[in-house]
Tab-separated table of C-alpha atoms and ligand atoms in Angstrom:
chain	number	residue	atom	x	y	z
A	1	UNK	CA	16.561	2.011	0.058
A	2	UNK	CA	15.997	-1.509	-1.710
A	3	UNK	CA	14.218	-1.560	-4.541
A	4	UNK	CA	13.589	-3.579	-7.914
A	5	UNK	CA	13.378	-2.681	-11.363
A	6	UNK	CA	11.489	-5.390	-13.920
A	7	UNK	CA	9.881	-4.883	-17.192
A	8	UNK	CA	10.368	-3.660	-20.394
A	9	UNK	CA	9.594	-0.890	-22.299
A	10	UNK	CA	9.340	3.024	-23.097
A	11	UNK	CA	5.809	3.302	-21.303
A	12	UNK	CA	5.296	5.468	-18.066
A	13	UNK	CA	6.664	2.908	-14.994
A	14	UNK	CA	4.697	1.808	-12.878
A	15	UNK	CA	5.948	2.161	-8.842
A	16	UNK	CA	4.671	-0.527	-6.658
A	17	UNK	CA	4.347	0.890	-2.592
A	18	UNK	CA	3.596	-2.212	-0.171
A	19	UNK	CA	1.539	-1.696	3.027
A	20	UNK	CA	2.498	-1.882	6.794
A	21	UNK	CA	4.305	-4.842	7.944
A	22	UNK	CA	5.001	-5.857	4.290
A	23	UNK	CA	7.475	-5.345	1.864
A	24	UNK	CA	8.508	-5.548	-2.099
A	25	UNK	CA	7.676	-9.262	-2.079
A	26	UNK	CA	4.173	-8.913	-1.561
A	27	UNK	CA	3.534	-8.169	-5.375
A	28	UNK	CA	5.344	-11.167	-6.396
A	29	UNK	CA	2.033	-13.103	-7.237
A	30	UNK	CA	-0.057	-9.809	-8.715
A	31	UNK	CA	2.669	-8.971	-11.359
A	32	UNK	CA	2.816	-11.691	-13.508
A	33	UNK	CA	-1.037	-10.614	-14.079
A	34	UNK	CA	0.061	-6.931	-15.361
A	35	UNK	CA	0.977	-5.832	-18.882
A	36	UNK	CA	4.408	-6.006	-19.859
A	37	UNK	CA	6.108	-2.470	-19.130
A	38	UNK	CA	8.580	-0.789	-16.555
A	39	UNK	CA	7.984	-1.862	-13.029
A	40	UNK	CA	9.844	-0.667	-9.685
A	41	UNK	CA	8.773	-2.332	-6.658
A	42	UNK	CA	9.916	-0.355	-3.233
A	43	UNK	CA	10.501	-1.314	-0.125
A	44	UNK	CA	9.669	0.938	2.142
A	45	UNK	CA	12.253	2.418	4.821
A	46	UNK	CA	12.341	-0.288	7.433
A	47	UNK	CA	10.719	-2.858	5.675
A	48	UNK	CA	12.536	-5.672	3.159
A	49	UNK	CA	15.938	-4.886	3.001
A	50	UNK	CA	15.702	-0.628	3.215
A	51	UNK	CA	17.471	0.163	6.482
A	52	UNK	CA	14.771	0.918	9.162
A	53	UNK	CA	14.652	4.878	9.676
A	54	UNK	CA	13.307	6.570	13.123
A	55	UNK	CA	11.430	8.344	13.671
A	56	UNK	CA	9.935	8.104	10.476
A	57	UNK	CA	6.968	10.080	8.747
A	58	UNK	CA	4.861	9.304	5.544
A	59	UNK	CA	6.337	12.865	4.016
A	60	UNK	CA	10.002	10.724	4.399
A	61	UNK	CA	9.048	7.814	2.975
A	62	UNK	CA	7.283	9.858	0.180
A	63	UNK	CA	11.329	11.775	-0.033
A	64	UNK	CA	12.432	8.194	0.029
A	65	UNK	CA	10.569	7.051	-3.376
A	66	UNK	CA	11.545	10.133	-4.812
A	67	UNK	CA	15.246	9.646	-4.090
A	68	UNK	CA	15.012	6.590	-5.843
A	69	UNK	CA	12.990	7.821	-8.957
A	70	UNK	CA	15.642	10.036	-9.211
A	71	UNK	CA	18.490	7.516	-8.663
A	72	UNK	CA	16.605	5.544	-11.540
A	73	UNK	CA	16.448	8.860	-13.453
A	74	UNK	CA	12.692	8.265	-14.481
A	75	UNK	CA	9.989	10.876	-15.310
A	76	UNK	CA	6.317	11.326	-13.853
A	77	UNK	CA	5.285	7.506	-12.743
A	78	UNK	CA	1.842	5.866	-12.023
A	79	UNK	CA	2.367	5.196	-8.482
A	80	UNK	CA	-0.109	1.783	-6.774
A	81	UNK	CA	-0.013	1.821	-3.303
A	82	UNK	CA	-1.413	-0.559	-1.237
A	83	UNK	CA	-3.459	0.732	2.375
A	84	UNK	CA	-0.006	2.308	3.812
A	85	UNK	CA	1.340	2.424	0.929
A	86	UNK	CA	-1.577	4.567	-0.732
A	87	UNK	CA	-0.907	6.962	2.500
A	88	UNK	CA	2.882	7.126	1.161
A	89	UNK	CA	1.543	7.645	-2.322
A	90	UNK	CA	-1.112	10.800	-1.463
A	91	UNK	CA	2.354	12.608	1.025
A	92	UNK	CA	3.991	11.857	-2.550
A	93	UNK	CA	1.933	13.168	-4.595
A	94	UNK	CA	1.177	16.764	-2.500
A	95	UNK	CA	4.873	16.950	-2.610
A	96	UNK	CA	5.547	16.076	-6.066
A	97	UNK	CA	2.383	16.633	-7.606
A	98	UNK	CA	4.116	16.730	-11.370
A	99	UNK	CA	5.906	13.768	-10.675
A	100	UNK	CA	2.487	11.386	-10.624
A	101	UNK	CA	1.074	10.535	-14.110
A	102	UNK	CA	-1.150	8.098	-12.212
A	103	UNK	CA	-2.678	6.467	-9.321
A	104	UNK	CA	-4.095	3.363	-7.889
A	105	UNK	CA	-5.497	3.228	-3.903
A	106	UNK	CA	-4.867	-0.086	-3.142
A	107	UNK	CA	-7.197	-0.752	-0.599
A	108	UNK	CA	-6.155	2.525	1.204
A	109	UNK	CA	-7.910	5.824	1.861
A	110	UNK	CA	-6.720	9.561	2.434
A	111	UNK	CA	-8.236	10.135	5.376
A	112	UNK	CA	-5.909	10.605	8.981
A	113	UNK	CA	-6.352	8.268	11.724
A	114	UNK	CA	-9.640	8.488	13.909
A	115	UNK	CA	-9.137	9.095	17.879
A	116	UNK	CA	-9.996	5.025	18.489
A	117	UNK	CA	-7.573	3.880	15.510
A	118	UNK	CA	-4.577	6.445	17.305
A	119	UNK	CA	-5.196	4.853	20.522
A	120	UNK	CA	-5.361	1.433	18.873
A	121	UNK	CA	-1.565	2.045	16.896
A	122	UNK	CA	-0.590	3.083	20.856
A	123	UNK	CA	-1.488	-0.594	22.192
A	124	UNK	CA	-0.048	-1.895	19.577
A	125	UNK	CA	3.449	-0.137	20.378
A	126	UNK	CA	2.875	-0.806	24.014
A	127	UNK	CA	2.357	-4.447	22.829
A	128	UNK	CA	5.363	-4.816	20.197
A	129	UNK	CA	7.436	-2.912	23.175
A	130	UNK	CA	6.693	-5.677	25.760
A	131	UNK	CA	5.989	-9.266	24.014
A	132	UNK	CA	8.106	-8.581	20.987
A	133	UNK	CA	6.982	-8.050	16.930
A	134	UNK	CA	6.866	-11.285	16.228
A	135	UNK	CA	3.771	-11.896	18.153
A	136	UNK	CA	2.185	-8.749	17.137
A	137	UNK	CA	2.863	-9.830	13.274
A	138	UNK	CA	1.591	-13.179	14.135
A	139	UNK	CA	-1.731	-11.835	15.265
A	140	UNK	CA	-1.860	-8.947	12.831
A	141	UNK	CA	-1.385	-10.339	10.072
A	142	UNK	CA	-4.091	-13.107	9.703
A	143	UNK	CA	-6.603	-9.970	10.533
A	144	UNK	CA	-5.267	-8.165	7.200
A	145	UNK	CA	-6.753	-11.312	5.430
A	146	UNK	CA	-9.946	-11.873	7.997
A	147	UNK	CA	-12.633	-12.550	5.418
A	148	UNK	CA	-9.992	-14.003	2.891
A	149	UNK	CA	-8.212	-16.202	5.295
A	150	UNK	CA	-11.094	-18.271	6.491
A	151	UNK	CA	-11.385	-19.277	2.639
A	152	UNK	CA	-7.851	-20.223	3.047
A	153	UNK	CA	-4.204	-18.261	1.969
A	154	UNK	CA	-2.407	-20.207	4.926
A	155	UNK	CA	0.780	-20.179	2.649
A	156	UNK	CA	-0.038	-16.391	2.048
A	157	UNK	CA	-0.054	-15.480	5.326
A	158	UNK	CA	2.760	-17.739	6.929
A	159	UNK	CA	4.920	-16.188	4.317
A	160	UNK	CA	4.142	-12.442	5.313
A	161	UNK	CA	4.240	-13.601	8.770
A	162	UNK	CA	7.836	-14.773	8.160
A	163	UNK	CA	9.168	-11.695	6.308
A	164	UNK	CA	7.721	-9.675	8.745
A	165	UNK	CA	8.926	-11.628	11.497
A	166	UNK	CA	12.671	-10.726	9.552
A	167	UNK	CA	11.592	-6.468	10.551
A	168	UNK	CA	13.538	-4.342	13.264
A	169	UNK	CA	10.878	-4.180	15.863
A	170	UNK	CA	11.686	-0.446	15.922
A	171	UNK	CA	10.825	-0.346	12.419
A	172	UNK	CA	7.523	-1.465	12.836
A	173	UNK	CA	6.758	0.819	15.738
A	174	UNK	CA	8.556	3.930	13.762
A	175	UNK	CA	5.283	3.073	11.080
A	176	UNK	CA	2.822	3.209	13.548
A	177	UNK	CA	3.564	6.314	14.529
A	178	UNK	CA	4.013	7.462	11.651
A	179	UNK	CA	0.653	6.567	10.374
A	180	UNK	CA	-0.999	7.958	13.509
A	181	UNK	CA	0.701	11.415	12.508
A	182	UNK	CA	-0.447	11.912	9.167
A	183	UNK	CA	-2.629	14.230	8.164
A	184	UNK	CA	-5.851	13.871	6.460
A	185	UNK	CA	-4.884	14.374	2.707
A	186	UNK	CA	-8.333	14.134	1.328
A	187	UNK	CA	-7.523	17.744	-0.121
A	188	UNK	CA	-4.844	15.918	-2.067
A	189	UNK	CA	-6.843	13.126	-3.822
A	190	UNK	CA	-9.548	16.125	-4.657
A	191	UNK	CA	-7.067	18.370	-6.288
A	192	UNK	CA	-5.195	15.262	-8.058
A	193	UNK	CA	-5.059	16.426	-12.294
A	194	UNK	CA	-3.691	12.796	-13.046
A	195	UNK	CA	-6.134	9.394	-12.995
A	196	UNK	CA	-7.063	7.661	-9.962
A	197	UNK	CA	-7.733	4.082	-9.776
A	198	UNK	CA	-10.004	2.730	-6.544
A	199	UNK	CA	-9.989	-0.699	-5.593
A	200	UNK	CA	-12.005	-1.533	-2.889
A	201	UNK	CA	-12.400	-4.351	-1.551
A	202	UNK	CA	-15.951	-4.515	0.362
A	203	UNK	CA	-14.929	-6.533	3.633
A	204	UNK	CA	-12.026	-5.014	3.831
A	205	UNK	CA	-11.670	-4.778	7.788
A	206	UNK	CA	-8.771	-2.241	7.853
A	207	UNK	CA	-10.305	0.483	5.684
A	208	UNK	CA	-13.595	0.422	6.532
A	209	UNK	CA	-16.157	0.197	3.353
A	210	UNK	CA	-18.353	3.310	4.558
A	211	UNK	CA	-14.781	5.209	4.321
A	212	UNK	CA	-14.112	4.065	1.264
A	213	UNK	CA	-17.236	5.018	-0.252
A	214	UNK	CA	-16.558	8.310	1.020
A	215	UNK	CA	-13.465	8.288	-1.107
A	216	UNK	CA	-14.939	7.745	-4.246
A	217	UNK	CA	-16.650	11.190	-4.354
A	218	UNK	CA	-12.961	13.260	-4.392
A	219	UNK	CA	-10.863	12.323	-7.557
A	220	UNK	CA	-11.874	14.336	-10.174
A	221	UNK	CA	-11.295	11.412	-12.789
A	222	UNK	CA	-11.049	7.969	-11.204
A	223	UNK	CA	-12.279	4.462	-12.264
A	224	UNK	CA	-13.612	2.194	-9.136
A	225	UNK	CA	-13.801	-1.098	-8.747
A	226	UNK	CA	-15.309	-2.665	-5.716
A	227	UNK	CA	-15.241	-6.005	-4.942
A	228	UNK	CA	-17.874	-7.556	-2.992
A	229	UNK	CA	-15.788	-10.483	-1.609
A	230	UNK	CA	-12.894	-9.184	-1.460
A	231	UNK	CA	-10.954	-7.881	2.169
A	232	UNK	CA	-7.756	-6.324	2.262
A	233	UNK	CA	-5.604	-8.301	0.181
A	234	UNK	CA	-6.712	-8.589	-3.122
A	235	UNK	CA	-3.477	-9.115	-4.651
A	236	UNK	CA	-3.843	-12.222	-3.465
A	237	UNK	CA	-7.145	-13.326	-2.923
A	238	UNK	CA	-8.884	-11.446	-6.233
A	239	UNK	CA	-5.510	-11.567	-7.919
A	240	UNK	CA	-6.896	-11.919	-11.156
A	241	UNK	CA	-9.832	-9.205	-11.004
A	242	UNK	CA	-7.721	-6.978	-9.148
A	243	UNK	CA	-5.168	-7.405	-12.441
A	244	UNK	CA	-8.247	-6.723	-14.817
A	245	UNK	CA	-9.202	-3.497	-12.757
A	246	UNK	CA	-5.678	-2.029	-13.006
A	247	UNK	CA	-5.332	-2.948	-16.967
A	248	UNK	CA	-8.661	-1.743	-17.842
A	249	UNK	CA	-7.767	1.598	-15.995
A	250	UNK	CA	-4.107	1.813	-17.957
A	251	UNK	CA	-6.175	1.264	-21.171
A	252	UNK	CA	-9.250	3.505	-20.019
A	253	UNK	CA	-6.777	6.698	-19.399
A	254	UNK	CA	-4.033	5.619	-21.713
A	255	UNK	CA	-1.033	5.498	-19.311
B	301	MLT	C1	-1.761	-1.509	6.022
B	301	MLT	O1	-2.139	-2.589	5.562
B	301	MLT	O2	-0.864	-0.855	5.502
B	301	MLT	C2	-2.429	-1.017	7.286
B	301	MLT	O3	-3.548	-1.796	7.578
B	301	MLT	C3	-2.789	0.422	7.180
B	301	MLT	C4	-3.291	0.966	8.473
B	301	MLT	O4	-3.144	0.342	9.516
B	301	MLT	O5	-3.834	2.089	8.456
């Protein structure tokens, strides 16, 4: 497991979980837009430089943050995870529920896969398994930005295309059937005694808004922030706003 520690200071860290097809990089721009304070940012088994695992399951990649909280010898965190990341995040935090002082959905959801998304993750191994990853990541990729992009993150996107492009293609398939298995955890979120923070974006094409809305009735305290123009990315596309939501919510709950 790769990971990397930054910040300063005696206040709860804060663990940073990318989504599919990304890794610890991805936060690169958002950070410099956060308070000054401990900081781990994973990457996920598979993805950046953690050795690919498979099969692989949310509930090990959940074991696999853990192990490295532990190897860091830190206390309850305040754990952001973006869309697969958040599904990492919720299998973390039914397993180590006193573990979690915090948490922020980053454009993610708790809910399992539908019938049409499993089939969908299917094609898409099918598809990996006979023209490769790199065309998969090419034309997945842009679609995580699809409102975004047409305003323009070329660099963005080139750049995840490339360090995706760097994945074991059995990584990437190990993920998406790994995220077709999970269960629904909305249980989770609903029983959840630490913060939530909800960031939405509204034209966010791989969590759709209705399901998101749907979301925002479980945490029993939670702050939400939607953002109308914003799609999946807002890290980089809303990376200021998205900052101000997750500051406001550390000064809101004092974490
Ligand atoms: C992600 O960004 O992690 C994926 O879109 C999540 C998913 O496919 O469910």
């Amino acid at each position: 497991m790769a990971y990397e520690r930054t910040g300063r200071g005696k206040q709860t860290p804060v663990v940073l979980l990318h989504g599919f097809c990304e890794d610890s990089r991805m936060w690169a721009e958002w950070m410099p837009f956060l308070p000054d304070r401990p900081y781990v940012c994973i990457d996920l088994p598979g993805f950046g430089q953690s050795d690919p695992v498979v099969p692989v399951s949310m509930e090990y990649m959940a074991d696999a943050v853990a192990a490295v909280l532990d190897q860091l010898k830190l206390g309850p965190c305040l754990l952001v995870g973006h869309s697969m990341g958040g599904y990492v995040a919720l299998a973390f935090a039914e397993r180590y529920p006193d573990r979690l002082a915090g948490l922020c959905m980053f454009h993610s959801h708790p809910f399992a896969d539908t019938a049409e998304r499993k089939e969908a993750r299917l094609k898409s191994v099918s598809f990996i398994e006979q023209n490769g990853h790199i065309l998969y990541v090419r034309q997945m990729i842009p679609q995580l930005f699809a409102y975004d992009y047409s305003k323009g993150y070329p660099a963005e996107v080139n750049r995840l295309i490339y360090h995706a492009s760097q994945y074991a293609p059995e990584a990437i398939t190990a993920a998406l059937h790994a995220m077709r298995n999970r269960p629904d955890r909305a249980g989770v979120l609903r029983d959840l005694s630490c913060p939530v923070l909800l960031l939405i974006g509204k034209l966010d094409t791989a969590v759709p808004f209705q399901q998101s809305l749907e979301m925002t009735e479980l945490p029993r305290q939670a702050s939400v922030e939607i953002f109308p123009t914003v799609g999946h990315m807002g890290m980089f596309t809303a990376v200021r706003e998205t900052a101000r939501a997750f500051r406001d919510f550390l000064l809101h709950f004092g974490l």
